[in-house]
Amino acid sequence: MATTIHEPPAVNAIHAPELGAGKGAWPRNPSEGNLRMLADHSSGASRTGIWVGLAAISMTFAAFTSALVVRQGSALDWRHFALPSVLYFNTVILLASSMTLEVSRRRVAAFARGFDSRRAIPLGWLYVTLAMGLIFVAGQFAAWMQLKAQGLYLATNPSSSFFYVLTAMHALHLLGGLGGLVLVISRLSKQIPTLRRSTMDTASYYWHFMDVLWLYLLLLLWLKF
Amino acid sequence: MHDMHVPAVHHHAPPQGFIRKHVFSLDHKVIGEQYYGLALLAVLIGMVLSWIMRLHLGWPTLSIPGLQLLSKNGAPGGIPTPEYYLQLMTMHGTFMVFFVLTTAPFAGFGNYFLPIQVGAEDMPFPHFNMMSFWVTFVAFVVALAAFFVPDGPPLSGWTGYAPLSALGAVAGPGQGLGQVLWAASLAIFCVGQLLGSLNFISTTLDMRCKGMSMMRLPLTVWAWFITSAMGLTAFAVLMPACILLILDHVAGTSFFVASNLVVNDQLQPHSGGSTLLWQHLFWFFGHPEVYVAIVPGMGVVSHVLITNMRRPMLSHRVLIYSMAALAFLSYMVYGHHMFVSGMNPFSSIVFSFPTLAITIPSTIIVLIWIGSLYGAKLRINSASLFALGFISLFVSGGVSGFFLAQPSLDILLHATYFVVGHFHFTMAIAAIFGIFAGTYFWFSKVTGRMMNETLGKIHFWFTFVGAYSIFMPFHYLGIAGNVRRYQAFVDDYLQPLLGVHKFITVAALVTGAAQLIFLYNLIYSRFRGPKAPQNPWEATSLEWTIPSPPPFDNFGGKLPVVYHDPYQYGIEASSGDYVMQDSPEQVQTVHDEK
């Protein structure tokens, strides 16, 4: 007969609230109205959540990619065309927006740790990022207009179909990122900020992923069109 | 003795108003009940549709009362047209696969019990969780709406094969707006499931209480966790497929429709599309979906059996690894659904090999169940009976899978009732037995009242015998060459088989009627059942350490601390032959894997 004594895990009653934090329970008011006192109890779940979400988005675009490859090979009707030049401008804007967001994220971290008391600086960078995101979406719209001017519509050719589908799906996901930025800005702008570090980090990861995804799509479009 | 708890506070306050409490609730338990309720509604609709189909197959000239009210053109005089039969078949499959088999065992039970079993107060993203249910509900309404558009629901089957599904109204009744609604419903459904999976994975990885290591998670949690991973990748592929299908309909694209296709004497304005592309995308989702339906049942059955055997499984770890292997292999076998699509025979072999290989983890799981049952003094109750029934049905359905895994046999059997029998045994009725086992087991925890055991056992025997009476003859029909998806069997060679169809129809009606016993038991016991003790089954996992029904924050503001593996039965402890996971009592175990 095997004998095993299950030793109880050590529980330090003084630090008991922290043991629960992030492991099943969240504080009712995490910041107590003060961002600097904000202990980020949700970072583990948030980090897992965003990676899981990004994995799902990756699978979706992998499915679109495989559909594109199969469809291109299934018939001889694939028409090559030059990508609208505005896409390259949009790419630069999107990459730049990631940089401004990263600056903002680090400023928020410094603010939260008490190293920097100026909330306006990260807020300013966030507004710049938001504006760049909107410019990117407008730029994608301009790309569609350029294609339309060439007589390439959604149903004109499988290549144009995939162009519209891929760019529209990316833009839809990016709008989600813009929503995240608006949330971050609104929480940071409050008289008593309620922004969690994890919310800022999660929004940033998502936004950076939109960059990477766009670079991938641009490469795919460049190779296939 | 349970005093080593960790203080905690809930991350969202208890709701006060009716709407927040019962409708747009953030509480994982309410959301779990909402999913279960939705599944119950969907299964009733799906069952009625199957009754109509069975009645028509047994007696093709029978006028079914009231059917003409559902569709004047589809069922003139109450007799379904061939097209309407297919429309009913499509919606039966759609409701059952998506809104019952995916919804109840995974989203229903999982939402309710996963956070409690890991020792958490809720899921980490309660707003996403609420959205998950309501998005699913919208998907259900959109699917249901297909019955009420002029041409009715689509007739292309729950698999929606192109080009039939991509052509539009020219392809037949329901192939216009009905098909678009169907595809939109599935795309919306995928969003709901992705939000749910995200929560399940985050809860399992990040919300476990102190002492709850991964190997201390109950098998139910492992099953839901593995299912989440499968759902995450599978539904993420179905959604783009549905978007492309909708575009073929409404935007005139040519993703799935080939060139020069003439339908009903009309040349179709599409070119170059790949009809096989839909099948690839669909079955890449579709085969993991089989395991999305069945793996939660495996978790529930294991949990229920262990509690009633009063001893753990032969190997906790191997059972977990086998469920994970099932999930992994499920992505490699999807091509076996396409053996008759004209694929290269070498490709068939490539898909056949992993299909046969997937029987290895399945067999290991079954052997662990049977080996663990051997010599055990099983407590016979409704839950354990349905758990045993699950094993029986899963094995019966699995055996026919050996035949279908081989391309040479599948080519003969694919279009016959053999396949219908196979998949109904494995993913459909076995999974439903898992739902019943879970319901009888956890009802007292959810409601605070006990279900009637006598009625439960009567319900089991009717359902168990009924399931075999319905689905086992399907295999015989298939071997005899009875084609599927036909609305009436008028060919000479099929005439001798009509008697079997009549038998199946009667069995389906009786078995379906027997579900009223369950429904009565469920509703009556909810309000009038005897009060349940906190732990009526003398179980060990965390849901049985809290009152029934659980309070809003699950653990009364104090998170549990876990000291034991999940299934410490057959020991000598102060509470009896078991020790609960959160008990700090030191015990000597006889079934410890460490």
Coordinates of N, CA, C and O in Angstrom, one line a residue, chain B residues 321-386:
Chain B
Y321 N -4.1 12.7 -20.7 CA -3.2 12.7 -21.9 C -4.0 12.2 -23.1 O -3.8 12.6 -24.2
S322 N -4.8 11.2 -22.8 CA -5.6 10.6 -23.9 C -6.6 11.6 -24.5 O -6.8 11.6 -25.7
M323 N -7.3 12.3 -23.6 CA -8.2 13.3 -24.1 C -7.5 14.4 -24.9 O -8.0 14.9 -25.9
A324 N -6.3 14.8 -24.4 CA -5.5 15.7 -25.2 C -5.1 15.2 -26.5 O -5.1 15.9 -27.5
A325 N -4.7 13.9 -26.5 CA -4.3 13.2 -27.8 C -5.5 13.2 -28.8 O -5.3 13.4 -30.0
L326 N -6.7 13.0 -28.2 CA -7.9 13.0 -29.1 C -8.0 14.4 -29.7 O -8.3 14.5 -30.9
A327 N -7.8 15.4 -28.9 CA -8.0 16.8 -29.4 C -6.9 17.0 -30.5 O -7.2 17.6 -31.6
F328 N -5.7 16.6 -30.3 CA -4.6 16.9 -31.2 C -4.8 16.1 -32.5 O -4.8 16.7 -33.6
L329 N -5.2 14.9 -32.4 CA -5.4 14.1 -33.6 C -6.6 14.5 -34.4 O -6.7 14.3 -35.6
S330 N -7.6 15.1 -33.7 CA -8.8 15.5 -34.4 C -8.6 16.4 -35.5 O -9.4 16.5 -36.4
Y331 N -7.5 17.1 -35.5 CA -7.2 18.1 -36.6 C -6.6 17.4 -37.8 O -6.5 18.0 -38.9
M332 N -6.1 16.1 -37.6 CA -5.4 15.5 -38.7 C -6.3 14.5 -39.5 O -5.8 13.9 -40.4
V333 N -7.5 14.3 -39.0 CA -8.3 13.3 -39.6 C -9.4 13.8 -40.4 O -10.2 13.0 -41.0
Y334 N -9.6 15.1 -40.6 CA -10.8 15.6 -41.1 C -11.1 15.1 -42.6 O -12.2 15.0 -43.0
G335 N -10.0 14.8 -43.3 CA -10.1 14.3 -44.6 C -10.9 13.0 -44.8 O -11.4 12.7 -45.9
H336 N -11.1 12.3 -43.7 CA -11.9 11.0 -43.8 C -13.4 11.3 -44.1 O -14.1 10.4 -44.5
H337 N -13.8 12.6 -43.9 CA -15.1 12.9 -44.3 C -15.2 13.1 -45.8 O -16.3 13.3 -46.3
M338 N -14.1 13.2 -46.5 CA -14.1 13.5 -47.9 C -13.6 12.4 -48.8 O -13.1 12.7 -49.9
F339 N -13.6 11.2 -48.3 CA -13.1 10.1 -49.0 C -13.8 9.9 -50.4 O -13.3 9.5 -51.4
V340 N -15.1 10.3 -50.4 CA -15.9 10.2 -51.6 C -15.9 11.5 -52.5 O -16.6 11.6 -53.4
S341 N -15.0 12.4 -52.1 CA -15.0 13.7 -52.8 C -14.1 13.6 -54.1 O -14.0 14.6 -54.8
G342 N -13.6 12.4 -54.4 CA -12.7 12.3 -55.5 C -11.3 12.6 -55.2 O -10.5 12.8 -56.1
M343 N -10.9 12.5 -53.9 CA -9.5 12.8 -53.6 C -8.6 11.7 -54.0 O -9.0 10.5 -54.2
N344 N -7.4 12.1 -54.2 CA -6.3 11.1 -54.6 C -6.3 9.9 -53.6 O -6.3 10.2 -52.4
P345 N -6.3 8.7 -54.1 CA -6.3 7.6 -53.1 C -5.1 7.6 -52.1 O -5.2 7.2 -51.0
F346 N -4.0 8.2 -52.5 CA -2.9 8.3 -51.6 C -3.2 9.3 -50.5 O -2.9 9.1 -49.3
S347 N -4.0 10.4 -50.8 CA -4.4 11.3 -49.8 C -5.4 10.6 -48.8 O -5.3 10.8 -47.6
S348 N -6.2 9.7 -49.4 CA -7.1 9.0 -48.5 C -6.3 8.2 -47.5 O -6.7 8.1 -46.3
I349 N -5.2 7.6 -47.9 CA -4.5 6.8 -46.9 C -3.8 7.7 -45.9 O -3.8 7.3 -44.7
V350 N -3.4 8.9 -46.3 CA -2.8 9.8 -45.4 C -3.8 10.2 -44.3 O -3.5 10.3 -43.1
F351 N -5.1 10.3 -44.7 CA -6.1 10.6 -43.7 C -6.6 9.4 -42.9 O -7.1 9.5 -41.8
S352 N -6.5 8.3 -43.6 CA -7.0 7.0 -43.0 C -6.1 6.6 -41.8 O -6.6 6.2 -40.7
F353 N -4.8 6.8 -41.9 CA -3.9 6.4 -40.9 C -4.2 7.1 -39.5 O -4.4 6.4 -38.5
P354 N -4.2 8.5 -39.5 CA -4.5 9.1 -38.2 C -5.9 8.8 -37.7 O -6.2 8.8 -36.5
T355 N -6.8 8.5 -38.7 CA -8.2 8.2 -38.3 C -8.2 6.9 -37.5 O -8.9 6.7 -36.5
L356 N -7.4 5.9 -38.0 CA -7.3 4.7 -37.2 C -6.5 4.9 -35.9 O -6.8 4.3 -34.9
A357 N -5.5 5.8 -36.0 CA -4.7 6.1 -34.8 C -5.5 6.7 -33.7 O -5.2 6.5 -32.5
I358 N -6.5 7.5 -34.1 CA -7.3 8.2 -33.1 C -8.1 7.2 -32.2 O -8.5 7.6 -31.1
T359 N -8.2 6.0 -32.7 CA -8.9 5.0 -31.9 C -8.1 4.6 -30.7 O -8.6 4.0 -29.8
I360 N -6.7 4.8 -30.8 CA -5.9 4.4 -29.7 C -6.2 5.2 -28.4 O -6.5 4.6 -27.4
P361 N -6.1 6.5 -28.4 CA -6.5 7.2 -27.2 C -8.0 6.9 -26.8 O -8.3 6.9 -25.6
S362 N -8.9 6.8 -27.8 CA -10.3 6.5 -27.5 C -10.3 5.2 -26.7 O -11.0 5.0 -25.7
T363 N -9.6 4.2 -27.2 CA -9.6 2.9 -26.6 C -9.0 2.9 -25.2 O -9.5 2.3 -24.3
I364 N -7.9 3.7 -25.1 CA -7.3 3.8 -23.8 C -8.3 4.4 -22.7 O -8.4 3.9 -21.6
I365 N -9.0 5.4 -23.2 CA -10.0 6.0 -22.3 C -11.0 5.0 -21.9 O -11.4 4.8 -20.7
V366 N -11.6 4.3 -22.8 CA -12.6 3.3 -22.5 C -12.0 2.2 -21.6 O -12.7 1.8 -20.6
L367 N -10.8 1.7 -21.9 CA -10.2 0.7 -21.1 C -10.0 1.2 -19.6 O -10.2 0.4 -18.7
I368 N -9.6 2.4 -19.5 CA -9.5 3.0 -18.1 C -10.8 3.0 -17.4 O -10.9 2.6 -16.2
W369 N -11.8 3.4 -18.1 CA -13.2 3.4 -17.5 C -13.5 1.9 -17.1 O -13.9 1.7 -15.9
I370 N -13.4 1.0 -18.0 CA -13.8 -0.4 -17.7 C -13.0 -1.0 -16.7 O -13.4 -1.7 -15.7
G371 N -11.7 -0.8 -16.8 CA -10.7 -1.3 -15.8 C -11.0 -0.8 -14.4 O -10.9 -1.5 -13.4
S372 N -11.3 0.5 -14.4 CA -11.6 1.1 -13.0 C -12.9 0.6 -12.5 O -13.1 0.4 -11.3
L373 N -13.9 0.3 -13.4 CA -15.2 -0.2 -12.9 C -15.1 -1.7 -12.4 O -15.8 -2.1 -11.6
Y374 N -14.1 -2.4 -13.0 CA -13.9 -3.8 -12.7 C -13.7 -4.0 -11.1 O -12.8 -3.5 -10.6
G375 N -14.6 -4.7 -10.6 CA -14.5 -5.0 -9.1 C -15.0 -3.9 -8.2 O -15.0 -4.0 -7.0
A376 N -15.4 -2.8 -8.8 CA -15.9 -1.7 -8.0 C -17.3 -1.9 -7.5 O -18.1 -2.5 -8.3
K377 N -17.6 -1.4 -6.3 CA -19.0 -1.5 -5.9 C -19.7 -0.2 -6.3 O -19.8 0.7 -5.5
L378 N -20.1 -0.2 -7.5 CA -20.7 1.0 -8.1 C -22.1 1.3 -7.4 O -22.9 0.5 -7.3
R379 N -22.2 2.6 -7.0 CA -23.5 3.0 -6.5 C -24.4 3.3 -7.7 O -24.1 4.1 -8.6
I380 N -25.5 2.5 -7.8 CA -26.4 2.7 -8.9 C -27.4 3.8 -8.7 O -28.2 3.7 -7.7
N381 N -27.3 4.8 -9.5 CA -28.3 5.9 -9.4 C -28.4 6.4 -10.9 O -27.7 6.0 -11.8
S382 N -29.3 7.4 -11.0 CA -29.6 7.9 -12.4 C -28.3 8.4 -13.1 O -28.1 8.1 -14.3
A383 N -27.5 9.1 -12.3 CA -26.3 9.7 -12.9 C -25.3 8.6 -13.4 O -24.8 8.6 -14.5
S384 N -25.1 7.6 -12.5 CA -24.1 6.6 -12.8 C -24.7 5.7 -13.9 O -23.9 5.2 -14.8
L385 N -26.0 5.5 -14.0 CA -26.6 4.7 -15.1 C -26.3 5.4 -16.4 O -25.9 4.7 -17.4
F386 N -26.6 6.7 -16.5 CA -26.3 7.4 -17.7 C -24.9 7.4 -18.1 O -24.5 7.4 -19.3

